[in-house]
PDB file of N, CA and C in Angstrom:
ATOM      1  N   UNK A   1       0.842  -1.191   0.000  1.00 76.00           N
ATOM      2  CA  UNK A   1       0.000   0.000   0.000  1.00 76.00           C
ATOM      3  C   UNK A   1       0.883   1.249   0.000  1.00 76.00           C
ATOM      4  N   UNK A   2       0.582   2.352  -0.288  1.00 81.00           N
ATOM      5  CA  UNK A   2       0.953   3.417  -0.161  1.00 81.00           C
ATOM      6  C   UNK A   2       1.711   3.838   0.910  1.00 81.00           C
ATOM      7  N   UNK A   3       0.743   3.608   2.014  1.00 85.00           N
ATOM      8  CA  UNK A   3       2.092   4.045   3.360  1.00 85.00           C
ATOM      9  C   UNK A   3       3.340   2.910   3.392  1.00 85.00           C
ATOM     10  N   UNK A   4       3.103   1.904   3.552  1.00 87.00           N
ATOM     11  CA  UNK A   4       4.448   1.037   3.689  1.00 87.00           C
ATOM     12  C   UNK A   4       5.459   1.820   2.399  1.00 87.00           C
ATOM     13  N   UNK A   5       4.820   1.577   1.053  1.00 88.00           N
ATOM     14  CA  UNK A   5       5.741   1.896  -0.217  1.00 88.00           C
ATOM     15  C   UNK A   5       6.877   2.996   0.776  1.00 88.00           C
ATOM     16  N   UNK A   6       5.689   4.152   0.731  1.00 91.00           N
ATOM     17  CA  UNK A   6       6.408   5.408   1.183  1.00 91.00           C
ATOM     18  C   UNK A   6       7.423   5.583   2.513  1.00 91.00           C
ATOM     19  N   UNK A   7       6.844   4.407   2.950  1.00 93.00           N
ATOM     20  CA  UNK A   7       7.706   4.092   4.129  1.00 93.00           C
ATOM     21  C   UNK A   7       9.311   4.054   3.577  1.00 93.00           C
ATOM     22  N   UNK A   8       9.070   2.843   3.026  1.00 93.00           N
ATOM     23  CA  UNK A   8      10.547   1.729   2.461  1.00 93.00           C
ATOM     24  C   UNK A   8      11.373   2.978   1.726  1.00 93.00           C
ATOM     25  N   UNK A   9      10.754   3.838   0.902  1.00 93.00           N
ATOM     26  CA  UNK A   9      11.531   4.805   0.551  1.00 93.00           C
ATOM     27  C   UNK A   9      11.662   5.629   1.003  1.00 93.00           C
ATOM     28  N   UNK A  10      11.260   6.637   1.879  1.00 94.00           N
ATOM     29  CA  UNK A  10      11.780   7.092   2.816  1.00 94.00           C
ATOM     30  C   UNK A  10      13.303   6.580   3.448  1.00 94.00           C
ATOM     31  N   UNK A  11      12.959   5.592   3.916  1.00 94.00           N
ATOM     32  CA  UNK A  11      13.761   4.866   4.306  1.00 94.00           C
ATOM     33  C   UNK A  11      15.413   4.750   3.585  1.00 94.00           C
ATOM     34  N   UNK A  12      15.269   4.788   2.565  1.00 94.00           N
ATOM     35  CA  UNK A  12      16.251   4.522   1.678  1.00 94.00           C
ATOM     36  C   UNK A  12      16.948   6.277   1.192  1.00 94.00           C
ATOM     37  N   UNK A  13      15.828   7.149   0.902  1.00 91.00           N
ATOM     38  CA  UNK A  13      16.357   8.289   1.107  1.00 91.00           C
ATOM     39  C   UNK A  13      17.220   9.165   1.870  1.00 91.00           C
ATOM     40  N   UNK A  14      16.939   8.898   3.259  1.00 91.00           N
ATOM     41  CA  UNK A  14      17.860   9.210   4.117  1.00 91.00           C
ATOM     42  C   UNK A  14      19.166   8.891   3.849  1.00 91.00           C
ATOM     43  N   UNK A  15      19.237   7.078   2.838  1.00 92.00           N
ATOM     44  CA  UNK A  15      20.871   7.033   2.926  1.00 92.00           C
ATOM     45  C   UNK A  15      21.398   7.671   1.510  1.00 92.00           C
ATOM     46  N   UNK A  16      20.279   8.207   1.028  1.00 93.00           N
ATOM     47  CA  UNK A  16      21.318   8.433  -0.942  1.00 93.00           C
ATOM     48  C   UNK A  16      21.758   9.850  -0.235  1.00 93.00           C
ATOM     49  N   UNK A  17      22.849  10.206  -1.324  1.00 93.00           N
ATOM     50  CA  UNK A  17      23.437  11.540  -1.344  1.00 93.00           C
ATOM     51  C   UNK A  17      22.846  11.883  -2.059  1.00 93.00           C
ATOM     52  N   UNK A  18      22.671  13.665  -2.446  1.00 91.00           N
ATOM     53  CA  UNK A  18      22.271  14.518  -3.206  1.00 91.00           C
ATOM     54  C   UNK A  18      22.679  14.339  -4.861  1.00 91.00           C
ATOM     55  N   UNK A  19      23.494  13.566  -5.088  1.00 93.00           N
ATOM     56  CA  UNK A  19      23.774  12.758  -6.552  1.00 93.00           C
ATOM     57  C   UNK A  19      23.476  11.630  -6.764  1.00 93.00           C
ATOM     58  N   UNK A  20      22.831  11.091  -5.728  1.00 95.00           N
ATOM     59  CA  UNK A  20      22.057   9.452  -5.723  1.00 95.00           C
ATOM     60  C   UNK A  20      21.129   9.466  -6.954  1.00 95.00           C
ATOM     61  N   UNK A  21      20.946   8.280  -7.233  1.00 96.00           N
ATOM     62  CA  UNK A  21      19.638   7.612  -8.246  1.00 96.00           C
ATOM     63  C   UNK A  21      19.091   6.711  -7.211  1.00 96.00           C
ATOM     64  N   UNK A  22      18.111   6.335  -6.830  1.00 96.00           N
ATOM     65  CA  UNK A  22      16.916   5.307  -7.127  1.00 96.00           C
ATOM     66  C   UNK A  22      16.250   4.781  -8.165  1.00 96.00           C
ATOM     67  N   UNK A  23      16.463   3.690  -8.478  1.00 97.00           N
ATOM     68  CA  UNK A  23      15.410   2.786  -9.588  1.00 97.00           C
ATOM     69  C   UNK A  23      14.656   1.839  -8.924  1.00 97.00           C
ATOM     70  N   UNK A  24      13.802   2.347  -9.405  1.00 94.00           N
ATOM     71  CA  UNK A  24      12.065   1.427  -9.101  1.00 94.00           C
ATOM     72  C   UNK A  24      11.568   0.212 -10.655  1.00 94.00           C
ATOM     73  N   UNK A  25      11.428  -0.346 -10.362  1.00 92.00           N
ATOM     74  CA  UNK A  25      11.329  -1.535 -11.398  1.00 92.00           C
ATOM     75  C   UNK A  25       9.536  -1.627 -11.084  1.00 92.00           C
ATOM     76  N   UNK A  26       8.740  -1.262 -11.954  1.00 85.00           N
ATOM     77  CA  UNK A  26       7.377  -1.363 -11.412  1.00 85.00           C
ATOM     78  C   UNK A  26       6.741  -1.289 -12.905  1.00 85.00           C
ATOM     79  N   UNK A  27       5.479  -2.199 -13.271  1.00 79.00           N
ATOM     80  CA  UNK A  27       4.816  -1.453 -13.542  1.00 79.00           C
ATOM     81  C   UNK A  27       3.630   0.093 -13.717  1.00 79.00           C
ATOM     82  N   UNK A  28       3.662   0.510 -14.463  1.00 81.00           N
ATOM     83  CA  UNK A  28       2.756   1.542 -14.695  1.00 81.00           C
ATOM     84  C   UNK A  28       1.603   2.025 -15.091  1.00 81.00           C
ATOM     85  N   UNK A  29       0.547   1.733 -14.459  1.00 75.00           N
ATOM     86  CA  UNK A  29      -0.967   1.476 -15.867  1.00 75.00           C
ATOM     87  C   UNK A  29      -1.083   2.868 -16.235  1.00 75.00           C
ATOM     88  N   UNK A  30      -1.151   2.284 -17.843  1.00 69.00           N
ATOM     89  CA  UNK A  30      -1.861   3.638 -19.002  1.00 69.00           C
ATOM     90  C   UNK A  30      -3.003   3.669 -18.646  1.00 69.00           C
ATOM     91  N   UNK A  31      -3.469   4.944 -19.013  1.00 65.00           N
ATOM     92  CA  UNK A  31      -4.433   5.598 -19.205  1.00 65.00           C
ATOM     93  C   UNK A  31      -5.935   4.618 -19.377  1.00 65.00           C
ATOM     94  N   UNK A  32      -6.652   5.086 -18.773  1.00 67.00           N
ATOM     95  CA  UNK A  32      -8.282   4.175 -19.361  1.00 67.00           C
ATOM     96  C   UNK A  32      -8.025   3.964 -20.403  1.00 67.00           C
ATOM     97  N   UNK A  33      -8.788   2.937 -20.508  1.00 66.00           N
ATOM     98  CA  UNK A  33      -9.493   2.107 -22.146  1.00 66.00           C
ATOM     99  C   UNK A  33      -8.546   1.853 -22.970  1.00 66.00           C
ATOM    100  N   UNK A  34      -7.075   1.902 -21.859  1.00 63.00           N
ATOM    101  CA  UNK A  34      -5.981   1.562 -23.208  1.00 63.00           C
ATOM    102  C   UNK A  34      -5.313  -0.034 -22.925  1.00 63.00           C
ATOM    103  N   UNK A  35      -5.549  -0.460 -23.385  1.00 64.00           N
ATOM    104  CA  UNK A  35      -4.405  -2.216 -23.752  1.00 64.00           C
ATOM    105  C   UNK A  35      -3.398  -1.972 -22.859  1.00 64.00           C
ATOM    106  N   UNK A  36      -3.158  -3.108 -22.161  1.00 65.00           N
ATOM    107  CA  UNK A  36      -1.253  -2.776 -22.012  1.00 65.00           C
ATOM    108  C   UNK A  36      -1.349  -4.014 -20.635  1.00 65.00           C
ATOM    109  N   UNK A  37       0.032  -4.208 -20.806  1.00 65.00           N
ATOM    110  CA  UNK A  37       0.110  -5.705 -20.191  1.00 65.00           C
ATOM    111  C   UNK A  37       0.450  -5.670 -18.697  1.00 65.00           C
ATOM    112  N   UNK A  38       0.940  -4.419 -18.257  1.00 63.00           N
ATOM    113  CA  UNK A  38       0.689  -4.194 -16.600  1.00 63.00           C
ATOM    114  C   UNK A  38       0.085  -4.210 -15.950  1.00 63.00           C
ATOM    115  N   UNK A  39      -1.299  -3.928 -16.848  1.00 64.00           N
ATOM    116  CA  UNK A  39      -2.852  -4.374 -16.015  1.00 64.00           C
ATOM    117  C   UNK A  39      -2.745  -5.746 -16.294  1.00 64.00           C
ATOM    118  N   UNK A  40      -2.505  -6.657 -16.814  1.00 65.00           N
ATOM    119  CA  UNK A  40      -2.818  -7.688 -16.335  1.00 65.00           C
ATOM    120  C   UNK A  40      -1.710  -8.191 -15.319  1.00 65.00           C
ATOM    121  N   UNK A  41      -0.837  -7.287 -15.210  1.00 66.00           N
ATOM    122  CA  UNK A  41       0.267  -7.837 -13.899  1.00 66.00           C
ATOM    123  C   UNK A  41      -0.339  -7.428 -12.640  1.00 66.00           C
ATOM    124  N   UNK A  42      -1.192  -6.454 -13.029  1.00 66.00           N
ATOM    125  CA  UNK A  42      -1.897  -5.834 -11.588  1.00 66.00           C
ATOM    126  C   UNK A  42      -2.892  -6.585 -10.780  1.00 66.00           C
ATOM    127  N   UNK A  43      -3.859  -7.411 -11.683  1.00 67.00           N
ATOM    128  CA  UNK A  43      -4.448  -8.458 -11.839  1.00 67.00           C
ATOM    129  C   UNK A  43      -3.833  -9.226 -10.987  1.00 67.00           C
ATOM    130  N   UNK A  44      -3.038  -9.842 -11.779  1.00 68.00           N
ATOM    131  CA  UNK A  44      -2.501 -11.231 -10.835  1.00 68.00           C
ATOM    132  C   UNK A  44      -1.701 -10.546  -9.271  1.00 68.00           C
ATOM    133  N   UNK A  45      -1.153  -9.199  -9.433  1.00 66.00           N
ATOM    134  CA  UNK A  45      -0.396  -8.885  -8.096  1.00 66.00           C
ATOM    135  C   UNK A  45      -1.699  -9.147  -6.714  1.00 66.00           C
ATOM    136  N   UNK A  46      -2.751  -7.921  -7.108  1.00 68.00           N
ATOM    137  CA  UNK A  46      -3.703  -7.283  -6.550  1.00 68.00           C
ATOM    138  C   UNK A  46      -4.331  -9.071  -6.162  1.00 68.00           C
ATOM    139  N   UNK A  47      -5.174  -9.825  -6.742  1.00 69.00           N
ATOM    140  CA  UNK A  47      -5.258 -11.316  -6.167  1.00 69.00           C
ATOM    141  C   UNK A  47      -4.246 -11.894  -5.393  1.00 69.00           C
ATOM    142  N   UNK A  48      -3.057 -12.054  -5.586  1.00 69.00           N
ATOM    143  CA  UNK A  48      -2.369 -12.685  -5.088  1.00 69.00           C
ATOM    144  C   UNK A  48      -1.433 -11.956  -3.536  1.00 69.00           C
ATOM    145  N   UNK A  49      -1.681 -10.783  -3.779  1.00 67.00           N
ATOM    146  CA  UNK A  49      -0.617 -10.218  -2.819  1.00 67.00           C
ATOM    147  C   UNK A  49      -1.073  -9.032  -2.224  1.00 67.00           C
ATOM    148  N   UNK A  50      -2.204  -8.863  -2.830  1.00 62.00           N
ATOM    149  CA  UNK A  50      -3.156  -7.623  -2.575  1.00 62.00           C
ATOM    150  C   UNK A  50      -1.750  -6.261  -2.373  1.00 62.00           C
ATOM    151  N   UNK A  51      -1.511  -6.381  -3.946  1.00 64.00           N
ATOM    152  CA  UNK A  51      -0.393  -4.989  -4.598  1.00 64.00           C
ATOM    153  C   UNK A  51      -1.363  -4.129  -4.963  1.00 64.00           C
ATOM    154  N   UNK A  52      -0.952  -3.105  -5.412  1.00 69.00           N
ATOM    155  CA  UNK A  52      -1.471  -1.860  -5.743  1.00 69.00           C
ATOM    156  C   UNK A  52      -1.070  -1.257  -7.063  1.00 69.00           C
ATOM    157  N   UNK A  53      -1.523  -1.213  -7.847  1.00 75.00           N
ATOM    158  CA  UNK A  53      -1.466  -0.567  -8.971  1.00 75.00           C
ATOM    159  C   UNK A  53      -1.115   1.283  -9.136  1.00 75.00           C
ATOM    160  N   UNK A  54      -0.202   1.458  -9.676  1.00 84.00           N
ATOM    161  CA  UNK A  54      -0.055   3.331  -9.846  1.00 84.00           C
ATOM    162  C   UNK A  54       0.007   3.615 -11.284  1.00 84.00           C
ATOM    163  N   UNK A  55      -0.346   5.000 -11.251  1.00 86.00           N
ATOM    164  CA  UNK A  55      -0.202   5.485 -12.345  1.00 86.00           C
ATOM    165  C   UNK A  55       1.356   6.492 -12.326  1.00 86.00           C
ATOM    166  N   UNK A  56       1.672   6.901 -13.276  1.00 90.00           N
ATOM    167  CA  UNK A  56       2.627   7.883 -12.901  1.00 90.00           C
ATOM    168  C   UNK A  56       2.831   9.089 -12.200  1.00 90.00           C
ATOM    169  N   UNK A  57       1.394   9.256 -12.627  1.00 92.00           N
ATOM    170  CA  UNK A  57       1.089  10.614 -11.482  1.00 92.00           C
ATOM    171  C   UNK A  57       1.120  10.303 -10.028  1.00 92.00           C
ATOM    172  N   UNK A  58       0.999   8.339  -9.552  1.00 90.00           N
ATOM    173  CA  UNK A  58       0.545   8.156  -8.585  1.00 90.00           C
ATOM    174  C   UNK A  58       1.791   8.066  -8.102  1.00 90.00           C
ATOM    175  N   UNK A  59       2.863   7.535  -8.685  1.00 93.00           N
ATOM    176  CA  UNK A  59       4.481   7.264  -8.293  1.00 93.00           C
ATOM    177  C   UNK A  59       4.937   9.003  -7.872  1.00 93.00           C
ATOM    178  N   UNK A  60       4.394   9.896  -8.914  1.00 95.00           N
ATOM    179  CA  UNK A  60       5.059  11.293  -8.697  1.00 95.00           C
ATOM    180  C   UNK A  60       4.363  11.776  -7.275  1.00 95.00           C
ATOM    181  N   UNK A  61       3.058  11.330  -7.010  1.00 94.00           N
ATOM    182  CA  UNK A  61       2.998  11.822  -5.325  1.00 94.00           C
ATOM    183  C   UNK A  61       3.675  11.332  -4.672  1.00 94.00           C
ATOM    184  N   UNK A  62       3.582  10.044  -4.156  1.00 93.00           N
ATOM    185  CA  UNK A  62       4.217   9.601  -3.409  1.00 93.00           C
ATOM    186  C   UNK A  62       5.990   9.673  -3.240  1.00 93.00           C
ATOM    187  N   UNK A  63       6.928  10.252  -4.313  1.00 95.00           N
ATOM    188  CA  UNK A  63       8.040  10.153  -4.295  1.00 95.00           C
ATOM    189  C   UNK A  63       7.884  11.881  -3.850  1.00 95.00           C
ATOM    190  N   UNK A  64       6.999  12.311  -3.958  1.00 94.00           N
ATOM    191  CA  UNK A  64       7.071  14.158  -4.173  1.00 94.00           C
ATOM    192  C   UNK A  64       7.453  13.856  -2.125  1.00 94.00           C
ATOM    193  N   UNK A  65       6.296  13.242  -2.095  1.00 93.00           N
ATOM    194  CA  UNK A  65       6.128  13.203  -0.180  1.00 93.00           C
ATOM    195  C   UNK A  65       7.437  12.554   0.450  1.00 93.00           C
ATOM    196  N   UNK A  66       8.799  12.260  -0.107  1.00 93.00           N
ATOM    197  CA  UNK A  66       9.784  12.326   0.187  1.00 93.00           C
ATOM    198  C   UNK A  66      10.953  12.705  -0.478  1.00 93.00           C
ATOM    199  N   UNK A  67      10.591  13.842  -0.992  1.00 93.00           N
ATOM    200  CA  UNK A  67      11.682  14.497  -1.753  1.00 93.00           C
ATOM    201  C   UNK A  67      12.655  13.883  -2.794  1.00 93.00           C
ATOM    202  N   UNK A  68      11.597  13.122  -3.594  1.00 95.00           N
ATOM    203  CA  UNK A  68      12.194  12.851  -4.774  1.00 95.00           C
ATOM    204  C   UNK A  68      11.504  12.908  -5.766  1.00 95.00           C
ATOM    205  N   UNK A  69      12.444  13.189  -7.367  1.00 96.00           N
ATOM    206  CA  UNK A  69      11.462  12.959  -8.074  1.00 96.00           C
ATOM    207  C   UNK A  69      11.449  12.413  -9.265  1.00 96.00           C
ATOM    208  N   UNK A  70      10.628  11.817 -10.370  1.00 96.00           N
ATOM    209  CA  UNK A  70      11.375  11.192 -11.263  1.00 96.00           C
ATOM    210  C   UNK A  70      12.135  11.892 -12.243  1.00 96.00           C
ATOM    211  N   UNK A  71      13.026  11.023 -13.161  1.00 96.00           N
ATOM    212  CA  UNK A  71      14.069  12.174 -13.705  1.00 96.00           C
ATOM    213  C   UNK A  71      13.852  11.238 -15.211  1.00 96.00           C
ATOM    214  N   UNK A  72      13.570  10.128 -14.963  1.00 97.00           N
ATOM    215  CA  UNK A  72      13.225   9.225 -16.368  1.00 97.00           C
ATOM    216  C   UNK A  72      12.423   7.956 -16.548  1.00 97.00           C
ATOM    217  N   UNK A  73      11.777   7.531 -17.260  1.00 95.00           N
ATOM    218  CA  UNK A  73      10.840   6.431 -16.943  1.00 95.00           C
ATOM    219  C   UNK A  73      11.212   5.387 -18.559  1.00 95.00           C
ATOM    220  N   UNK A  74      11.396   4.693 -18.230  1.00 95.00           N
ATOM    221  CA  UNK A  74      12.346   3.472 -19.830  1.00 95.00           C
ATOM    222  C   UNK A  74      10.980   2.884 -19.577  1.00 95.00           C
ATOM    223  N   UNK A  75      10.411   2.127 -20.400  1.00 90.00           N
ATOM    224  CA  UNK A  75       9.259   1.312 -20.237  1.00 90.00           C
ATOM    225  C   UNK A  75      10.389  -0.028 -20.712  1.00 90.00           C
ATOM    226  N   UNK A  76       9.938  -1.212 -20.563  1.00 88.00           N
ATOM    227  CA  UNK A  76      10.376  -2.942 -21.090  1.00 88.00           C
ATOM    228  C   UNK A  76       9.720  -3.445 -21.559  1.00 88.00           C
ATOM    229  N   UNK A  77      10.247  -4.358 -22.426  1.00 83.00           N
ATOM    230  CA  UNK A  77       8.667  -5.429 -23.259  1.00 83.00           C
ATOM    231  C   UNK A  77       8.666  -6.244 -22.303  1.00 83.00           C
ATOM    232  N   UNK A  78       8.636  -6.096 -20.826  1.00 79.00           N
ATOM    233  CA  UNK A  78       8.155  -7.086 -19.795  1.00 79.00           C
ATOM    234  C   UNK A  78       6.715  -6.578 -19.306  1.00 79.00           C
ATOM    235  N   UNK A  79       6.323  -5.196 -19.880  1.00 76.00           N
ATOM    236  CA  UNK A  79       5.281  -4.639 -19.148  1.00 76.00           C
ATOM    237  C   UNK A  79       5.572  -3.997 -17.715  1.00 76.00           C
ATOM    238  N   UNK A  80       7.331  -3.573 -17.763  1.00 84.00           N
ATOM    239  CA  UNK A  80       7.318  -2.776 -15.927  1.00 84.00           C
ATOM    240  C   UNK A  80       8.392  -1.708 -16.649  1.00 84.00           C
ATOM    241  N   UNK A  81       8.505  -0.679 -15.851  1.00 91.00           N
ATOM    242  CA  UNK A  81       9.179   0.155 -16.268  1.00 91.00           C
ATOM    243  C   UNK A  81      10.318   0.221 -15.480  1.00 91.00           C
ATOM    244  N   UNK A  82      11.441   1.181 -16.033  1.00 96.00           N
ATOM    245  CA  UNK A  82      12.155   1.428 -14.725  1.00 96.00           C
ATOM    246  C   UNK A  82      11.878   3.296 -14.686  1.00 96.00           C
ATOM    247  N   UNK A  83      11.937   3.131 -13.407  1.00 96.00           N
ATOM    248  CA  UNK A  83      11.879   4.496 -12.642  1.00 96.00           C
ATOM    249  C   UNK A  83      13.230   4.633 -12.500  1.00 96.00           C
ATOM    250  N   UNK A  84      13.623   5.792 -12.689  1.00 97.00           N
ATOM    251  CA  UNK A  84      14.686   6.562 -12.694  1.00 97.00           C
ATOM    252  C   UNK A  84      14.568   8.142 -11.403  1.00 97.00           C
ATOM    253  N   UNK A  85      14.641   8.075 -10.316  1.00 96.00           N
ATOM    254  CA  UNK A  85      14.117   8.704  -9.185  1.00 96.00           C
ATOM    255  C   UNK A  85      15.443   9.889  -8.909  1.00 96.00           C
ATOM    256  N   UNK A  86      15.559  10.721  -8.584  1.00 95.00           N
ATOM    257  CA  UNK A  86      16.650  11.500  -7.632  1.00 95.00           C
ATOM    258  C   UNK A  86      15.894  12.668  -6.702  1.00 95.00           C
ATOM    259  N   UNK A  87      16.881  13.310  -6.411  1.00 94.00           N
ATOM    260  CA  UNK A  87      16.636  14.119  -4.828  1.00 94.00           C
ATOM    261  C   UNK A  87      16.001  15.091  -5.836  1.00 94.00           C
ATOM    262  N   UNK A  88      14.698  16.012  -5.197  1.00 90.00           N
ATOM    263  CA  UNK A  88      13.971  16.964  -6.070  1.00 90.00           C
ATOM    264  C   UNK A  88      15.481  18.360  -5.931  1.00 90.00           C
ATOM    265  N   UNK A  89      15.275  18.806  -7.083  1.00 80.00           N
ATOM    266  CA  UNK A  89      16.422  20.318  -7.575  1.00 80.00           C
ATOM    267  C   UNK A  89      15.807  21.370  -6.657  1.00 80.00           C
ATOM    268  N   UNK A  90      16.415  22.202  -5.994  1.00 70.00           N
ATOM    269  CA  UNK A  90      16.259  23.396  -5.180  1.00 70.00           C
ATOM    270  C   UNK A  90      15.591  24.384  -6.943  1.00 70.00           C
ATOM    271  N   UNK A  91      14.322  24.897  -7.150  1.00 62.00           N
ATOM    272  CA  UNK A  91      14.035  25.775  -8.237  1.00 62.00           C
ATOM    273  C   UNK A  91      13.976  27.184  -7.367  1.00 62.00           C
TER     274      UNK A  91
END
């Protein structure tokens, strides 16, 4: 769920330096009414493990609520992406 996620990273934030990366290996569900094979990973997660599905916007809150943010997103023909995360830029 959301709080644990945010937990674990949190967690991990404290130890990166200000030039750190984080990569998140996750799927991402598109948009309504669109095809795509992460929903059916969500499927089997959400039954089996009662996971949680995000969108990108949903990854960008939750990383916002510990000061990070994404910097690149690679999609895979596995259906998961990698997240590419760092410390948010002083603007």
């Amino acid at each position: 769920d959301d709080a644990k996620a945010t937990e674990i990273i949190r967690a991990i934030c404290t130890a990166m330096r200000p030039d750190s990366k984080l990569f998140i290996m996750d799927g991402i569900i598109a948009g309504q009414n669109q095809r795509d094979v992460a929903k059916d990973f969500d499927i089997l997660m959400l039954g089996l493990f009662a996971g949680k599905h995000r969108t990108q916007n949903d990854f960008e809150t939750m990383l916002s609520k510990v000061n990070l943010e994404i910097s690149s997103i690679t999609p895979t023909s596995f259906g998961i992406s990698i997240i590419q995360t760092q410390i948010k830029k002083l603007k």
